[in-house]
mmCIF file of C-alpha atoms in Angstrom:
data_model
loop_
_atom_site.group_PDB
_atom_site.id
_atom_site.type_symbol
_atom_site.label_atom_id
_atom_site.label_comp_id
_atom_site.label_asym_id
_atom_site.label_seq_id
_atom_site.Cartn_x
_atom_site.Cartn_y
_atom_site.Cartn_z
ATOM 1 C CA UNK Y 1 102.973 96.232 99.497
ATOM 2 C CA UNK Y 2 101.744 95.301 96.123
ATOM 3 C CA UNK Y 3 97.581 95.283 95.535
ATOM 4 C CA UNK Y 4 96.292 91.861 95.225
ATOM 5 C CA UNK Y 5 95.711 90.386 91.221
ATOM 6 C CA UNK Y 6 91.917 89.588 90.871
ATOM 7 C CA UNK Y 7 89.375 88.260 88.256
ATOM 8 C CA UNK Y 8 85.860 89.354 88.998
ATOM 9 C CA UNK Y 9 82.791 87.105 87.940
ATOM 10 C CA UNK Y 10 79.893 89.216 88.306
ATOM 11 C CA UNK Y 11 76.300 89.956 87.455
ATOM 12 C CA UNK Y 12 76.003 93.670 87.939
ATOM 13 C CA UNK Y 13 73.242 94.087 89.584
ATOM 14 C CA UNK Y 14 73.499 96.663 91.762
ATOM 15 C CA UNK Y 15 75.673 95.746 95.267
ATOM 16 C CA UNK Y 16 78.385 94.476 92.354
ATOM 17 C CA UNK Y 17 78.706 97.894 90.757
ATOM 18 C CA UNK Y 18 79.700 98.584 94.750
ATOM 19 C CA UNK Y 19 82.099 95.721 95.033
ATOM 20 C CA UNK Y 20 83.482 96.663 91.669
ATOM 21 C CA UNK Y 21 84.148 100.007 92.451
ATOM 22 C CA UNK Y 22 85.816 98.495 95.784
ATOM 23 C CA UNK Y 23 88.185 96.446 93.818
ATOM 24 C CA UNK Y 24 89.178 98.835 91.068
ATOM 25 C CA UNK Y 25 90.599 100.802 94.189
ATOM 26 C CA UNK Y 26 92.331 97.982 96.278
ATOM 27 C CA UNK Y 27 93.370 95.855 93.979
ATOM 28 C CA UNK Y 28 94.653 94.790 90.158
ATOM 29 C CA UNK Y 29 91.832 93.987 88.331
ATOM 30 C CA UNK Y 30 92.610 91.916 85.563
ATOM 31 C CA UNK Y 31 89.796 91.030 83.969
ATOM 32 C CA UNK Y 32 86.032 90.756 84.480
ATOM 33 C CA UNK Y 33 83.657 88.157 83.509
ATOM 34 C CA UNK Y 34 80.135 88.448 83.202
ATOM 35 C CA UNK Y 35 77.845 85.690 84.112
ATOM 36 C CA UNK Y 36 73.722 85.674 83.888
ATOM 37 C CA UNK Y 37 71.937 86.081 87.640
ATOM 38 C CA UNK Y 38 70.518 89.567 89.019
ATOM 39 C CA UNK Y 39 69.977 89.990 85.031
ATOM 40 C CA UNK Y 40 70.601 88.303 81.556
ATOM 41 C CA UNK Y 41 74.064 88.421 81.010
ATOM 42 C CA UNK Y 42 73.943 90.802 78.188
ATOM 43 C CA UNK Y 43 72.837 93.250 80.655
ATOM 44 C CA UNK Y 44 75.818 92.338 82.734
ATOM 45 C CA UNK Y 45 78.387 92.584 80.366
ATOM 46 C CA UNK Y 46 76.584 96.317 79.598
ATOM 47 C CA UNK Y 47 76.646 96.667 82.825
ATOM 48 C CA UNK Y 48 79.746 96.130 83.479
ATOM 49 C CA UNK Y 49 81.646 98.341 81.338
ATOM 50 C CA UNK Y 50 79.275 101.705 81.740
ATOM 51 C CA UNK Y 51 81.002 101.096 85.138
ATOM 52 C CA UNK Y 52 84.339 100.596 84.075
ATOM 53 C CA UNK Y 53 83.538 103.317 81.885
ATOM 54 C CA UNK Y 54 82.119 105.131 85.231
ATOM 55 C CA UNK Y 55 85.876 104.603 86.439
ATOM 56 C CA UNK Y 56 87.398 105.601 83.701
ATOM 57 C CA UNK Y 57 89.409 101.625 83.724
ATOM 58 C CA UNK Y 58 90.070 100.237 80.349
ATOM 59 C CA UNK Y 59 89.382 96.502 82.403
ATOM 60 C CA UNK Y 60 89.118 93.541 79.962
ATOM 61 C CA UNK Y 61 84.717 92.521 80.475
ATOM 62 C CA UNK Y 62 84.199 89.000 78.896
ATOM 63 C CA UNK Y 63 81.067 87.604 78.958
ATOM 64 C CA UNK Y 64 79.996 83.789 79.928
ATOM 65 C CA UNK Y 65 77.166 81.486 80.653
ATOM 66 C CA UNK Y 66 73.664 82.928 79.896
ATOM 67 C CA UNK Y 67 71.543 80.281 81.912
ATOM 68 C CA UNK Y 68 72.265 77.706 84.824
ATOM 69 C CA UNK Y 69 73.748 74.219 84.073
ATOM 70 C CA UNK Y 70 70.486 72.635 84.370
ATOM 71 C CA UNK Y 71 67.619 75.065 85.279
ATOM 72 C CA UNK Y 72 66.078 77.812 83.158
ATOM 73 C CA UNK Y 73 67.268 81.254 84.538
ATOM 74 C CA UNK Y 74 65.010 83.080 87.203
ATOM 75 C CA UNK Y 75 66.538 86.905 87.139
ATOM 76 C CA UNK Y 76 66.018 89.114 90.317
ATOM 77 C CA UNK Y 77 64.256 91.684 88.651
ATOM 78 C CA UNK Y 78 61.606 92.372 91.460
ATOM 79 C CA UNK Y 79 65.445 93.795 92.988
ATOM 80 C CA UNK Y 80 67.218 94.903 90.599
ATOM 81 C CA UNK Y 81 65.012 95.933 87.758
ATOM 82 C CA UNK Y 82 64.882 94.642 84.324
ATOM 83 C CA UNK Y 83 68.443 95.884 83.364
ATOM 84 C CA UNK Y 84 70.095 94.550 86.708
ATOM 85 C CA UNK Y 85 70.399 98.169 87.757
ATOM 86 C CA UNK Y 86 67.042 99.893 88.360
ATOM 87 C CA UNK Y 87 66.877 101.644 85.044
ATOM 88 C CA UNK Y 88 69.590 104.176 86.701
ATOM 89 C CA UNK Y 89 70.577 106.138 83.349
ATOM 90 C CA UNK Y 90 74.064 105.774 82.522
ATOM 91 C CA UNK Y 91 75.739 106.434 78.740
ATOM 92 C CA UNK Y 92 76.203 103.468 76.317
ATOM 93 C CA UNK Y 93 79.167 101.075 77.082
ATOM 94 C CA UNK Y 94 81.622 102.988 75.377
ATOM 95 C CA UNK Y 95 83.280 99.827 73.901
ATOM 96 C CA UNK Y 96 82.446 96.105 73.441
ATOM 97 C CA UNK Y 97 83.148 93.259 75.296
ATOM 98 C CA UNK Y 98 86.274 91.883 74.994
ATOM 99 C CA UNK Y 99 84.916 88.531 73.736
ATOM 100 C CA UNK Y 100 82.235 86.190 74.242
ATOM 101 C CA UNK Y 101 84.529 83.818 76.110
ATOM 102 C CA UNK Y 102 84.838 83.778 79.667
ATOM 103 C CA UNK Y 103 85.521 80.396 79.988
ATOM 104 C CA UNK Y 104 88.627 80.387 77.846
ATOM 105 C CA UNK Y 105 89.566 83.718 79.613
ATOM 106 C CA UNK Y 106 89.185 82.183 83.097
ATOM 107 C CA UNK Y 107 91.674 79.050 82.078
ATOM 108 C CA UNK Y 108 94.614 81.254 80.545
ATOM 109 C CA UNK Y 109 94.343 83.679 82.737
ATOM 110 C CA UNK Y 110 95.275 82.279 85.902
ATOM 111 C CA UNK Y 111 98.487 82.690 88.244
ATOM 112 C CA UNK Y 112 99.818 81.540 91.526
ATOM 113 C CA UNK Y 113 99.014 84.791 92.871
ATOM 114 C CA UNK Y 114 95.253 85.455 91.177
ATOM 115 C CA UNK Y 115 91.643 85.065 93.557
ATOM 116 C CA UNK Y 116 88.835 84.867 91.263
ATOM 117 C CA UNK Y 117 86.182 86.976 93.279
ATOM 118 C CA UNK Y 118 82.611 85.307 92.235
ATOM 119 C CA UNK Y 119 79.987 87.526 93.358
ATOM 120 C CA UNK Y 120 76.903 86.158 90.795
ATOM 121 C CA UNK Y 121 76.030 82.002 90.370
ATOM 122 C CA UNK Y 122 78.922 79.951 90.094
ATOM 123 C CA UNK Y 123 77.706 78.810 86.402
ATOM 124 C CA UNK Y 124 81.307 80.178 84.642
ATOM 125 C CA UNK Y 125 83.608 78.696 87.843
ATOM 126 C CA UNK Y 126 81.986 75.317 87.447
ATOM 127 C CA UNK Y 127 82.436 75.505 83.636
ATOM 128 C CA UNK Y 128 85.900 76.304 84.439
ATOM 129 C CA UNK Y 129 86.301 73.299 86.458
ATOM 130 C CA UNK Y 130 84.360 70.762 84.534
ATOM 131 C CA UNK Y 131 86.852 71.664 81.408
ATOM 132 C CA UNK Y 132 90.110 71.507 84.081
ATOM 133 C CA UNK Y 133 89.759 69.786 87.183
ATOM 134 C CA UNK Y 134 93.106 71.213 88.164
ATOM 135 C CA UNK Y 135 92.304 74.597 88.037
ATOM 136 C CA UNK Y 136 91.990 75.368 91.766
ATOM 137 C CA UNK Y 137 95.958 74.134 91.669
ATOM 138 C CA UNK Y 138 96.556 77.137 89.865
ATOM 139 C CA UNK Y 139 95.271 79.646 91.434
ATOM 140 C CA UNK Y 140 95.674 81.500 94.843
ATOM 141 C CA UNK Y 141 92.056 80.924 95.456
ATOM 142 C CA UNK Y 142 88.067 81.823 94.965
ATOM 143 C CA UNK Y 143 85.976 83.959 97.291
ATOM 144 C CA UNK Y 144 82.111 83.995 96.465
ATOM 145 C CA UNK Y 145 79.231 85.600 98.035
ATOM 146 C CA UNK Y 146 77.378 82.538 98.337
ATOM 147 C CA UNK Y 147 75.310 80.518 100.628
ATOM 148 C CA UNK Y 148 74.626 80.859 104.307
ATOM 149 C CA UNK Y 149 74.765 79.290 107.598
ATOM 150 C CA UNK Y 150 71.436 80.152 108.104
ATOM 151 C CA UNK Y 151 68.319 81.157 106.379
ATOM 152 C CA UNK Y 152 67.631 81.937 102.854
ATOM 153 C CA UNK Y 153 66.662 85.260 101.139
ATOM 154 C CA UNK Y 154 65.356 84.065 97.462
ATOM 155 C CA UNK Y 155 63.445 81.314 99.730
ATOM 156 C CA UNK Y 156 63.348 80.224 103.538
ATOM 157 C CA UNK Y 157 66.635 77.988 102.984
ATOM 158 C CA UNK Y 158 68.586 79.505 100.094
ATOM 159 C CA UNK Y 159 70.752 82.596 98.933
ATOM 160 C CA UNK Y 160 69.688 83.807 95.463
ATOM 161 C CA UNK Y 161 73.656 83.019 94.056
ATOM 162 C CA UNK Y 162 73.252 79.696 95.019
ATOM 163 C CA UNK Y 163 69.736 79.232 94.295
ATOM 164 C CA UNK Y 164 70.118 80.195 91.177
ATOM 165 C CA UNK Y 165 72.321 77.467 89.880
ATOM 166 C CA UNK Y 166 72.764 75.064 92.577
ATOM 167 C CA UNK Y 167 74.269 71.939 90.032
ATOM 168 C CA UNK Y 168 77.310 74.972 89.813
ATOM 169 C CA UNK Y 169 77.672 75.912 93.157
ATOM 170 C CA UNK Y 170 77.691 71.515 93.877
ATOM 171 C CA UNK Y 171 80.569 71.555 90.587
ATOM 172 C CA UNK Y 172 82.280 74.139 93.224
ATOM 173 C CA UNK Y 173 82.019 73.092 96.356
ATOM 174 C CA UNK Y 174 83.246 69.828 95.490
ATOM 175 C CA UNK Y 175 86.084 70.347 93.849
ATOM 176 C CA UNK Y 176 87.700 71.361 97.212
ATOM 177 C CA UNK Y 177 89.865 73.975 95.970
ATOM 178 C CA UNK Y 178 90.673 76.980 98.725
ATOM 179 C CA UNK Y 179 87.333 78.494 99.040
ATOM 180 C CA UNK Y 180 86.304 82.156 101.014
ATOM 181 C CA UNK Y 181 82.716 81.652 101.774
ATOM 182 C CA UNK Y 182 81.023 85.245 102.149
ATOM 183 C CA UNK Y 183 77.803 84.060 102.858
ATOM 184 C CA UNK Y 184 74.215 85.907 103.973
ATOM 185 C CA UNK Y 185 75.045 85.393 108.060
ATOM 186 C CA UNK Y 186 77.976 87.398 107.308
ATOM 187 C CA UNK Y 187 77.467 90.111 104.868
ATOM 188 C CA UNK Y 188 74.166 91.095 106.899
ATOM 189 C CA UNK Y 189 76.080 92.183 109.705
ATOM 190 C CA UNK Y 190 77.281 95.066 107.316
ATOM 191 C CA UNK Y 191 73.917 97.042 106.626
ATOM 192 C CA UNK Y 192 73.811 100.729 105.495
ATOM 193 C CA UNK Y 193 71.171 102.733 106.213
ATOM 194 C CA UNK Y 194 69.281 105.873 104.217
ATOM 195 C CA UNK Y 195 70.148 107.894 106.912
ATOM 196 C CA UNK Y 196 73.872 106.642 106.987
ATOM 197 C CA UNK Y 197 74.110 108.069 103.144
ATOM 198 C CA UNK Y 198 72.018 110.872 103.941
ATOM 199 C CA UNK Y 199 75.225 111.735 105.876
ATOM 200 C CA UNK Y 200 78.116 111.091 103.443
ATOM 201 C CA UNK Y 201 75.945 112.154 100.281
ATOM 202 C CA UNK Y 202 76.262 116.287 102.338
ATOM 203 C CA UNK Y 203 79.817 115.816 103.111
ATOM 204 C CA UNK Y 204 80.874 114.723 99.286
ATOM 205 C CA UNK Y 205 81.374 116.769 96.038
ATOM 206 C CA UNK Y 206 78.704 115.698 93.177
ATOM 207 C CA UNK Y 207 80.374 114.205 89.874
ATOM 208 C CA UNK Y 208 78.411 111.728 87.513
ATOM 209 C CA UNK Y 209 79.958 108.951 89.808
ATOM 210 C CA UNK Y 210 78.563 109.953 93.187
ATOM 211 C CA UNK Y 211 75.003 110.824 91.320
ATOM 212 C CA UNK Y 212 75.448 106.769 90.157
ATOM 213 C CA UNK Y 213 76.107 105.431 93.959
ATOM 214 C CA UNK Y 214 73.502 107.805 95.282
ATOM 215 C CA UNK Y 215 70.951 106.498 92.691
ATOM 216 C CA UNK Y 216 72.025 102.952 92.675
ATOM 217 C CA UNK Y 217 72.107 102.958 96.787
ATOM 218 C CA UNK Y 218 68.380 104.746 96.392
ATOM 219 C CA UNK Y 219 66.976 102.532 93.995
ATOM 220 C CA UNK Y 220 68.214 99.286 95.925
ATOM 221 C CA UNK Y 221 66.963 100.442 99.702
ATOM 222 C CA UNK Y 222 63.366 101.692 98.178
ATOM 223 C CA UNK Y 223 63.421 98.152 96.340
ATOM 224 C CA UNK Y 224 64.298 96.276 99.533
ATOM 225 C CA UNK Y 225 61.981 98.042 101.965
ATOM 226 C CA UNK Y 226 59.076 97.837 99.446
ATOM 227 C CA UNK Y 227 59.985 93.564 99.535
ATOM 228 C CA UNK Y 228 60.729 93.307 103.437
ATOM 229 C CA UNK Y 229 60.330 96.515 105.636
ATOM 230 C CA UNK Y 230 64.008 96.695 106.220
ATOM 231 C CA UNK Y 231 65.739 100.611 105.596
ATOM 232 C CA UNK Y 232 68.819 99.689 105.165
ATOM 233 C CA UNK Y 233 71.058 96.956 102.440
ATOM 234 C CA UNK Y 234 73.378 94.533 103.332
ATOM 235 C CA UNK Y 235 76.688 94.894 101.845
ATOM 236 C CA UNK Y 236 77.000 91.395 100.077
ATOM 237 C CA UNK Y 237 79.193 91.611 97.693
ATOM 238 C CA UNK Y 238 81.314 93.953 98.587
ATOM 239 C CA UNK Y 239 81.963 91.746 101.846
ATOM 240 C CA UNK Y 240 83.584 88.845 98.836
ATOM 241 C CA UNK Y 241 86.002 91.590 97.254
ATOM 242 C CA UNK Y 242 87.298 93.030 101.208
ATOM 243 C CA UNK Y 243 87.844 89.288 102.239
ATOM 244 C CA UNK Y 244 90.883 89.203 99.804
ATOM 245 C CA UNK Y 245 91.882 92.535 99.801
ATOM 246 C CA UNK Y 246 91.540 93.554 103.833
ATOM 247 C CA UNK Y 247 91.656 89.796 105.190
ATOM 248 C CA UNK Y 248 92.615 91.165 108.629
ATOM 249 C CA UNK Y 249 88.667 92.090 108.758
ATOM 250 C CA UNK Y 250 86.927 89.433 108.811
ATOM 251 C CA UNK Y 251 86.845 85.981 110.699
ATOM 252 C CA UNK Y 252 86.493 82.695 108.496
ATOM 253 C CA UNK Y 253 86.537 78.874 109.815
ATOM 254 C CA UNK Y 254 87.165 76.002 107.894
ATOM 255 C CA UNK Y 255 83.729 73.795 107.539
ATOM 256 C CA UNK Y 256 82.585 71.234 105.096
ATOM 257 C CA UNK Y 257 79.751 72.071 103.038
ATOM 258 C CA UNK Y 258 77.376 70.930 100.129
ATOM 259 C CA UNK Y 259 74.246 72.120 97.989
ATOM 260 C CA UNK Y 260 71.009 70.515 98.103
ATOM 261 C CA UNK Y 261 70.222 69.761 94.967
ATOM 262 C CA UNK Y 262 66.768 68.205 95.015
ATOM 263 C CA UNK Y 263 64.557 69.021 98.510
ATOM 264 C CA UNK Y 264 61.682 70.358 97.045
ATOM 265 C CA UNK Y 265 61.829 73.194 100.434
ATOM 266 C CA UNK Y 266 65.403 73.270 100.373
ATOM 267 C CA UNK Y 267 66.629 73.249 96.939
ATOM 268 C CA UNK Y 268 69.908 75.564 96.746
ATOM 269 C CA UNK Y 269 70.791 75.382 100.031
ATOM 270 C CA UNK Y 270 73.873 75.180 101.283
ATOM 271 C CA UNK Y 271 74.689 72.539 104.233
ATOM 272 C CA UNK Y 272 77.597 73.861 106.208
ATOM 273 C CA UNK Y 273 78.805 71.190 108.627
ATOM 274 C CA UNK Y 274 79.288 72.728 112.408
ATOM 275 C CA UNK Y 275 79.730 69.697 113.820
ATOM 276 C CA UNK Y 276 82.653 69.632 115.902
ATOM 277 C CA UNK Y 277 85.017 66.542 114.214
ATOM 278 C CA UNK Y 278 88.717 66.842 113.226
ATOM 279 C CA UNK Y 279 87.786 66.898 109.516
ATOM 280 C CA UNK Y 280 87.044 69.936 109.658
ATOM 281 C CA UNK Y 281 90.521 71.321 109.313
ATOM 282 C CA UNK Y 282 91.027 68.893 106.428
ATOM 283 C CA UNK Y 283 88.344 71.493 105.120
ATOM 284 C CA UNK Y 284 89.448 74.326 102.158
ATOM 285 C CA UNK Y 285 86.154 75.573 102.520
ATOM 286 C CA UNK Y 286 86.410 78.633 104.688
ATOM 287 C CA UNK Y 287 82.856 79.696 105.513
ATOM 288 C CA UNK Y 288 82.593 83.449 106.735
ATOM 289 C CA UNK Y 289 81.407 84.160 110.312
ATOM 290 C CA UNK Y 290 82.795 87.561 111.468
ATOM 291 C CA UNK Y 291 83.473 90.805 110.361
ATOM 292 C CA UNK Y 292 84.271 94.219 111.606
ATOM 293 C CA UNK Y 293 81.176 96.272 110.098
ATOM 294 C CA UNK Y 294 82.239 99.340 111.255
ATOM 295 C CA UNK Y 295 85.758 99.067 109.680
ATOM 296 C CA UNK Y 296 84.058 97.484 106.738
ATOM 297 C CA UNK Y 297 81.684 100.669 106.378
ATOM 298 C CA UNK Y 298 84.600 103.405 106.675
ATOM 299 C CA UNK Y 299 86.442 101.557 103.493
ATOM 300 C CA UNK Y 300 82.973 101.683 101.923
ATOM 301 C CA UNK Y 301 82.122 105.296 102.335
ATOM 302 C CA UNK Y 302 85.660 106.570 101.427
ATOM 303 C CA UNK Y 303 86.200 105.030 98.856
ATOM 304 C CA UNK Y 304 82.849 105.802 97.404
ATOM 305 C CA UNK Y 305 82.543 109.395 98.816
ATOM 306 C CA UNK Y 306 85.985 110.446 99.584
ATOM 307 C CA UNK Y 307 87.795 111.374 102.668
ATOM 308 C CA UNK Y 308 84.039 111.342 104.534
ATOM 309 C CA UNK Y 309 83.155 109.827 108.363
ATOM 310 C CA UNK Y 310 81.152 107.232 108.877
ATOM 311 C CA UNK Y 311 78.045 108.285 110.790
ATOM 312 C CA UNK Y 312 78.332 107.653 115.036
#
């Protein structure tokens, strides 16, 4: 069975340098584009190719949009440091971008058999779509970690992804192309703990890689606990690559849903429709609701650590 063909738009940041690493392994990446949200997007686009360069891949990086549609940018820095990855020392890119046009990448690029994995704002995908209204038509689809059926993390009602550059995710959502939803109510039920690595990191042979997804995992838990008590990091974006390339792991159900553009509490939030009405399955939109976390974990670990158990 052939690996699935993926673009991913990214904004690494430190749970992307995970997801990337996830889909250099399961699938054909294609090409990356870089797109400004857990840092500027120059730092992205460096970001981006130390870890390509990390996986010794020769992946196409382009970069793309450096602020939101509307808004001025608000980087996650108090999470991912002021370089999007902690200040974890890594070697200079060791080549430049392939251009400066992500856009233009993201329209020629595309084939029947292509998902476009968007795990940073949606500002390049609704660029994409305001320049070719048929370009969901054309591919086999977009999955984003996005949004949530529930509460918020960058405030009490919105993901930061969203938040971000909610006028994009609205471009998105309403273009009703076939949509995989990895949203926060889902990708929290896949948390790894300190004591979790503290179990893989003994069973696994160092190399400059592992020393990068012990610091990165270090740097992101010790940020998280010092912003909300929690000792352990939901897998978010990782959860957005898996959806295409292990399917057969998660649950997804088809639901309308929209951004709030303007509530002054509410602002980036994403309305997903539960109610129970037959338009539902009219619905492209497939919003994220279960996963198998343990299953989800085991891929995670071996693929970062090698052939390594997951913690009982």
């Amino acid at each position: 069975m052939s690996k699935p063909r993926l673009i991913i738009d990214t904004d690494p940041g430190h749970d992307d340098a995970i997801a990337l690493i996830l889909a250099h392994h399961f699938a054909d990446v294609v090409g990356i584009t870089t797109v400004a949200g857990n840092t500027t997007v120059e730092n992205a686009t460096k970001n981006a190719i130390r870890i390509c360069d990390l996986l010794d891949v020769s992946t196409p990086v382009h970069s793309g949009a450096s602020a939101p549609l509307v808004a001025a940018p608000d980087f996650a820095s108090e999470v991912h440091g002021d370089d999007g990855l902690g200040g974890i020392q890594l070697p200079e890119p060791s080549r430049a971008e392939a251009s400066d046009r992500a856009i233009e990448f993201l329209l020629d690029a595309v084939e029947p058999d292509l998902w476009v994995v968007a795990i940073g704002p949606l500002t390049n995908i609704a660029q994409v779509l305001n320049r070719d209204k048929s370009w969901f038509e054309r591919v086999a689809g977009l999955s984003l970690m996005g949004g949530t059926t529930g509460g918020g993390n960058v405030t009490a009602a919105a993901e930061f992804n969203i938040y971000f550059d909610p006028e994009a995710a609205d471009v998105v959502f309403r273009a009703g192309g076939k949509t995989l939803m990895s949203g926060l109510n889902l990708t929290h039920q896949v948390q790894i703990s300190a004591t979790e690595l503290e179990h893989v990191v003994k069973s696994s042979p160092e190399s400059l890689r592992t020393r990068f997804i012990d610091q990165n995992f270090a740097r992101i838990i010790e940020r998280l606990h010092d912003l909300t008590g929690s000792p352990e990091v939901a897998m978010h974006d990782p959860c957005a690559v898996l959806a295409v390339t292990h399917p057969d792991l998660f649950e997804f159900s088809p639901r309308e849903v929209k951004v709030e553009l303007t509530g002054s509490h509410t602002r980036g939030m994403t309305v997903v429709d539960e109610r129970l009405r037959v338009v539902r399955d009219l619905s492209k939109i497939e919003v994220g609701y279960g996963v198998d976390a343990h299953a989800v974990k085991s891929l995670i670990f071996e693929v970062l650590y090698g052939d390594v158990s997951e913690p009982e």
